[in-house]
PDB file of C-alpha atoms in Angstrom:
ATOM      1  CA  MET A 144     -23.484 -44.584  31.014  1.00  0.00           C
ATOM      2  CA  SER A 145     -27.092 -44.002  31.954  1.00  0.00           C
ATOM      3  CA  LEU A 146     -28.563 -44.104  35.438  1.00  0.00           C
ATOM      4  CA  SER A 147     -32.081 -45.424  35.718  1.00  0.00           C
ATOM      5  CA  SER A 148     -34.284 -43.261  37.847  1.00  0.00           C
ATOM      6  CA  PRO A 149     -37.978 -42.842  38.456  1.00  0.00           C
ATOM      7  CA  ALA A 150     -39.810 -40.603  36.015  1.00  0.00           C
ATOM      8  CA  ILE A 151     -39.736 -36.900  36.804  1.00  0.00           C
ATOM      9  CA  GLU A 152     -43.200 -35.495  37.262  1.00  0.00           C
ATOM     10  CA  PRO A 153     -43.671 -32.489  34.915  1.00  0.00           C
ATOM     11  CA  LEU A 154     -45.256 -30.246  37.580  1.00  0.00           C
ATOM     12  CA  ARG A 155     -42.488 -31.009  40.036  1.00  0.00           C
ATOM     13  CA  PHE A 156     -39.865 -30.370  37.376  1.00  0.00           C
ATOM     14  CA  ARG A 157     -41.483 -27.042  36.505  1.00  0.00           C
ATOM     15  CA  GLU A 158     -41.599 -26.114  40.198  1.00  0.00           C
ATOM     16  CA  ALA A 159     -37.916 -26.838  40.613  1.00  0.00           C
ATOM     17  CA  LEU A 160     -36.983 -24.759  37.571  1.00  0.00           C
ATOM     18  CA  GLY A 161     -39.169 -21.909  38.884  1.00  0.00           C
ATOM     19  CA  HIS A 162     -36.506 -21.385  41.535  1.00  0.00           C
ATOM     20  CA  TYR A 163     -34.190 -20.053  38.861  1.00  0.00           C
ATOM     21  CA  ALA A 164     -34.770 -16.316  38.340  1.00  0.00           C
ATOM     22  CA  SER A 165     -34.884 -15.161  34.732  1.00  0.00           C
ATOM     23  CA  GLY A 166     -35.451 -12.046  32.748  1.00  0.00           C
ATOM     24  CA  ILE A 167     -38.477 -11.615  30.538  1.00  0.00           C
ATOM     25  CA  THR A 168     -38.251 -10.930  26.816  1.00  0.00           C
ATOM     26  CA  VAL A 169     -40.704 -10.593  23.958  1.00  0.00           C
ATOM     27  CA  ILE A 170     -39.492 -12.204  20.726  1.00  0.00           C
ATOM     28  CA  THR A 171     -40.841 -10.260  17.693  1.00  0.00           C
ATOM     29  CA  SER A 172     -40.743 -10.413  13.927  1.00  0.00           C
ATOM     30  CA  HIS A 173     -42.657  -8.976  10.994  1.00  0.00           C
ATOM     31  CA  ILE A 174     -43.873 -10.684   7.804  1.00  0.00           C
ATOM     32  CA  ASP A 175     -46.538  -9.837   5.239  1.00  0.00           C
ATOM     33  CA  ASP A 176     -47.458  -6.585   7.034  1.00  0.00           C
ATOM     34  CA  GLU A 177     -48.165  -8.586  10.201  1.00  0.00           C
ATOM     35  CA  PRO A 178     -46.207  -7.984  13.405  1.00  0.00           C
ATOM     36  CA  LEU A 179     -45.589 -11.193  15.390  1.00  0.00           C
ATOM     37  CA  GLY A 180     -44.515 -11.798  18.960  1.00  0.00           C
ATOM     38  CA  PHE A 181     -44.579 -13.925  22.111  1.00  0.00           C
ATOM     39  CA  THR A 182     -43.329 -13.653  25.685  1.00  0.00           C
ATOM     40  CA  CYS A 183     -40.223 -15.728  26.347  1.00  0.00           C
ATOM     41  CA  GLN A 184     -38.216 -16.270  29.526  1.00  0.00           C
ATOM     42  CA  SER A 185     -35.967 -18.992  28.052  1.00  0.00           C
ATOM     43  CA  PHE A 186     -33.440 -16.598  26.534  1.00  0.00           C
ATOM     44  CA  TYR A 187     -29.639 -16.585  26.903  1.00  0.00           C
ATOM     45  CA  SER A 188     -26.354 -15.676  25.274  1.00  0.00           C
ATOM     46  CA  VAL A 189     -24.495 -18.372  23.327  1.00  0.00           C
ATOM     47  CA  SER A 190     -21.312 -16.835  21.830  1.00  0.00           C
ATOM     48  CA  THR A 191     -19.517 -13.516  21.530  1.00  0.00           C
ATOM     49  CA  ASN A 192     -17.666 -14.383  18.320  1.00  0.00           C
ATOM     50  CA  PRO A 193     -19.874 -14.520  16.367  1.00  0.00           C
ATOM     51  CA  PRO A 194     -22.465 -12.776  18.560  1.00  0.00           C
ATOM     52  CA  LEU A 195     -25.106 -15.461  19.081  1.00  0.00           C
ATOM     53  CA  VAL A 196     -28.143 -15.642  21.375  1.00  0.00           C
ATOM     54  CA  SER A 197     -30.803 -18.317  21.834  1.00  0.00           C
ATOM     55  CA  PHE A 198     -34.350 -18.786  22.972  1.00  0.00           C
ATOM     56  CA  SER A 199     -36.586 -21.831  23.354  1.00  0.00           C
ATOM     57  CA  VAL A 200     -40.126 -21.957  22.072  1.00  0.00           C
ATOM     58  CA  MET A 201     -42.876 -24.586  22.257  1.00  0.00           C
ATOM     59  CA  ALA A 202     -42.700 -26.848  19.174  1.00  0.00           C
ATOM     60  CA  HIS A 203     -46.429 -26.243  18.561  1.00  0.00           C
ATOM     61  CA  SER A 204     -46.163 -22.414  18.850  1.00  0.00           C
ATOM     62  CA  ALA A 205     -48.580 -20.531  16.594  1.00  0.00           C
ATOM     63  CA  SER A 206     -46.173 -17.576  16.218  1.00  0.00           C
ATOM     64  CA  TYR A 207     -42.840 -19.246  15.615  1.00  0.00           C
ATOM     65  CA  PRO A 208     -43.507 -20.791  12.135  1.00  0.00           C
ATOM     66  CA  LYS A 209     -44.049 -17.298  10.742  1.00  0.00           C
ATOM     67  CA  ILE A 210     -40.911 -16.044  12.515  1.00  0.00           C
ATOM     68  CA  ARG A 211     -39.003 -18.945  10.955  1.00  0.00           C
ATOM     69  CA  GLN A 212     -40.428 -17.943   7.555  1.00  0.00           C
ATOM     70  CA  ALA A 213     -39.250 -14.338   8.102  1.00  0.00           C
ATOM     71  CA  GLY A 214     -35.781 -15.632   8.973  1.00  0.00           C
ATOM     72  CA  ARG A 215     -35.219 -12.911  11.560  1.00  0.00           C
ATOM     73  CA  PHE A 216     -36.369 -11.743  14.971  1.00  0.00           C
ATOM     74  CA  ALA A 217     -35.803  -9.134  17.656  1.00  0.00           C
ATOM     75  CA  VAL A 218     -35.347  -9.810  21.332  1.00  0.00           C
ATOM     76  CA  ASN A 219     -37.053  -7.094  23.388  1.00  0.00           C
ATOM     77  CA  ILE A 220     -35.623  -7.253  26.935  1.00  0.00           C
ATOM     78  CA  LEU A 221     -38.454  -5.951  29.082  1.00  0.00           C
ATOM     79  CA  SER A 222     -38.131  -3.400  31.867  1.00  0.00           C
ATOM     80  CA  GLU A 223     -39.794  -3.678  35.272  1.00  0.00           C
ATOM     81  CA  THR A 224     -42.595  -1.358  34.031  1.00  0.00           C
ATOM     82  CA  GLN A 225     -43.676  -3.744  31.253  1.00  0.00           C
ATOM     83  CA  VAL A 226     -45.590  -6.432  33.199  1.00  0.00           C
ATOM     84  CA  GLU A 227     -48.720  -5.720  31.086  1.00  0.00           C
ATOM     85  CA  ILE A 228     -46.703  -6.159  27.849  1.00  0.00           C
ATOM     86  CA  SER A 229     -45.380  -9.514  29.126  1.00  0.00           C
ATOM     87  CA  ASP A 230     -48.897 -10.681  30.030  1.00  0.00           C
ATOM     88  CA  GLN A 231     -50.370  -9.450  26.720  1.00  0.00           C
ATOM     89  CA  PHE A 232     -47.813 -11.298  24.569  1.00  0.00           C
ATOM     90  CA  ALA A 233     -48.199 -14.463  26.685  1.00  0.00           C
ATOM     91  CA  ARG A 234     -51.883 -14.835  25.773  1.00  0.00           C
ATOM     92  CA  ARG A 235     -53.101 -16.923  22.847  1.00  0.00           C
ATOM     93  CA  GLY A 236     -55.917 -15.962  20.529  1.00  0.00           C
ATOM     94  CA  THR A 237     -55.896 -12.236  21.278  1.00  0.00           C
ATOM     95  CA  ASP A 238     -54.574  -9.146  19.470  1.00  0.00           C
ATOM     96  CA  LYS A 239     -51.167  -9.057  21.137  1.00  0.00           C
ATOM     97  CA  TRP A 240     -50.328  -5.717  19.485  1.00  0.00           C
ATOM     98  CA  ARG A 241     -53.420  -3.805  20.638  1.00  0.00           C
ATOM     99  CA  GLY A 242     -52.211  -0.523  22.164  1.00  0.00           C
ATOM    100  CA  VAL A 243     -48.497  -1.464  21.844  1.00  0.00           C
ATOM    101  CA  GLU A 244     -46.188   1.227  20.513  1.00  0.00           C
ATOM    102  CA  TRP A 245     -43.320  -0.063  18.400  1.00  0.00           C
ATOM    103  CA  GLN A 246     -40.923   0.918  15.650  1.00  0.00           C
ATOM    104  CA  ALA A 247     -39.038  -1.158  13.111  1.00  0.00           C
ATOM    105  CA  SER A 248     -35.481  -2.330  13.855  1.00  0.00           C
ATOM    106  CA  PRO A 249     -32.739  -2.182  11.186  1.00  0.00           C
ATOM    107  CA  LEU A 250     -33.835  -5.675  10.058  1.00  0.00           C
ATOM    108  CA  GLY A 251     -37.527  -4.695  10.100  1.00  0.00           C
ATOM    109  CA  ASN A 252     -38.459  -6.402  13.359  1.00  0.00           C
ATOM    110  CA  PRO A 253     -40.783  -4.677  15.859  1.00  0.00           C
ATOM    111  CA  VAL A 254     -39.000  -3.035  18.754  1.00  0.00           C
ATOM    112  CA  ILE A 255     -41.402  -2.437  21.624  1.00  0.00           C
ATOM    113  CA  ALA A 256     -41.312   1.072  23.094  1.00  0.00           C
ATOM    114  CA  GLY A 257     -40.012   1.165  26.665  1.00  0.00           C
ATOM    115  CA  SER A 258     -37.948  -2.027  26.389  1.00  0.00           C
ATOM    116  CA  LEU A 259     -34.758  -2.025  28.426  1.00  0.00           C
ATOM    117  CA  HIS A 260     -32.661  -3.106  25.400  1.00  0.00           C
ATOM    118  CA  TRP A 261     -33.190  -4.924  22.095  1.00  0.00           C
ATOM    119  CA  LEU A 262     -31.190  -7.275  19.877  1.00  0.00           C
ATOM    120  CA  ASP A 263     -31.875  -7.618  16.143  1.00  0.00           C
ATOM    121  CA  CYS A 264     -31.121 -11.143  14.878  1.00  0.00           C
ATOM    122  CA  GLU A 265     -31.141 -13.413  11.862  1.00  0.00           C
ATOM    123  CA  ILE A 266     -31.914 -17.078  12.466  1.00  0.00           C
ATOM    124  CA  TYR A 267     -28.587 -18.941  12.584  1.00  0.00           C
ATOM    125  CA  ALA A 268     -29.731 -22.475  13.594  1.00  0.00           C
ATOM    126  CA  GLU A 269     -32.697 -24.384  14.996  1.00  0.00           C
ATOM    127  CA  HIS A 270     -32.661 -27.633  16.984  1.00  0.00           C
ATOM    128  CA  SER A 271     -35.495 -29.867  18.131  1.00  0.00           C
ATOM    129  CA  ALA A 272     -35.397 -30.636  21.865  1.00  0.00           C
ATOM    130  CA  GLY A 273     -38.303 -32.532  23.396  1.00  0.00           C
ATOM    131  CA  ASP A 274     -41.470 -30.456  23.223  1.00  0.00           C
ATOM    132  CA  HIS A 275     -39.489 -27.297  22.367  1.00  0.00           C
ATOM    133  CA  LEU A 276     -37.308 -25.848  19.618  1.00  0.00           C
ATOM    134  CA  ILE A 277     -34.011 -24.191  20.448  1.00  0.00           C
ATOM    135  CA  VAL A 278     -33.530 -21.244  18.129  1.00  0.00           C
ATOM    136  CA  ILE A 279     -30.113 -19.571  17.755  1.00  0.00           C
ATOM    137  CA  GLY A 280     -29.885 -16.080  16.293  1.00  0.00           C
ATOM    138  CA  GLU A 281     -26.918 -14.097  15.075  1.00  0.00           C
ATOM    139  CA  VAL A 282     -27.066 -10.561  16.418  1.00  0.00           C
ATOM    140  CA  LYS A 283     -26.843  -8.018  13.619  1.00  0.00           C
ATOM    141  CA  ALA A 284     -27.766  -4.863  15.552  1.00  0.00           C
ATOM    142  CA  LEU A 285     -28.572  -3.888  19.122  1.00  0.00           C
ATOM    143  CA  SER A 286     -29.532  -0.939  21.245  1.00  0.00           C
ATOM    144  CA  LEU A 287     -28.536  -0.295  24.780  1.00  0.00           C
ATOM    145  CA  GLN A 288     -30.975   2.183  26.288  1.00  0.00           C
ATOM    146  CA  ASP A 289     -29.948   4.422  29.129  1.00  0.00           C
ATOM    147  CA  ALA A 290     -30.819   2.052  31.951  1.00  0.00           C
ATOM    148  CA  THR A 291     -29.410   4.105  34.794  1.00  0.00           C
ATOM    149  CA  PHE A 292     -32.722   4.202  36.640  1.00  0.00           C
ATOM    150  CA  THR A 293     -34.488   1.250  34.933  1.00  0.00           C
ATOM    151  CA  GLN A 294     -34.486  -2.331  36.162  1.00  0.00           C
ATOM    152  CA  PRO A 295     -35.241  -5.512  34.162  1.00  0.00           C
ATOM    153  CA  LEU A 296     -38.493  -7.417  34.513  1.00  0.00           C
ATOM    154  CA  LEU A 297     -37.679 -10.646  36.408  1.00  0.00           C
ATOM    155  CA  TYR A 298     -39.649 -13.825  36.954  1.00  0.00           C
ATOM    156  CA  PHE A 299     -39.075 -16.086  39.987  1.00  0.00           C
ATOM    157  CA  LYS A 300     -41.213 -18.772  41.622  1.00  0.00           C
ATOM    158  CA  GLY A 301     -44.154 -18.071  39.328  1.00  0.00           C
ATOM    159  CA  GLN A 302     -44.264 -14.305  39.932  1.00  0.00           C
ATOM    160  CA  TYR A 303     -42.850 -11.124  38.532  1.00  0.00           C
ATOM    161  CA  ARG A 304     -40.153  -9.716  40.814  1.00  0.00           C
ATOM    162  CA  ASN A 305     -38.127  -6.550  41.289  1.00  0.00           C
ATOM    163  CA  MET A 306     -34.422  -6.350  42.041  1.00  0.00           C
ATOM    164  CA  ALA A 307     -33.556  -4.943  45.444  1.00  0.00           C
ATOM    165  CA  ALA A 308     -31.706  -1.619  45.182  1.00  0.00           C
TER     166      ALA A 308
END
């Protein structure tokens, strides 16, 4: 059964969803001696058995086709000190890796220095959904950094936010 309703205005829809706080990640991969990456806030867990996570990416993304070709990616969960990293990887047409320290994960994906945690994944499935792709990855390795005094980078109502102590 379908209810007819007036069309949802994209800006209003985006504003409504902006009231949902989310963490910020940078999805990375590496192919042909080229590190790849983009900022992503549409990230979530899917399953614990097998361990699956998912992110959404614009269908016309410049970075994702190469990540698909690599067949693997890392999820870098950013810490509150990494606002500049988030901004840098959100820009198009620039050298996203300029000045960024990283090391290779067990699968060969870039792990950004200072990230709160990281997950190393192989692409498990991909689904088309409107103007986005939903990518599901199977986690093959992970690292939990000592986060005793570190908080995640959050995004809420169009701004970066800190968690209250």
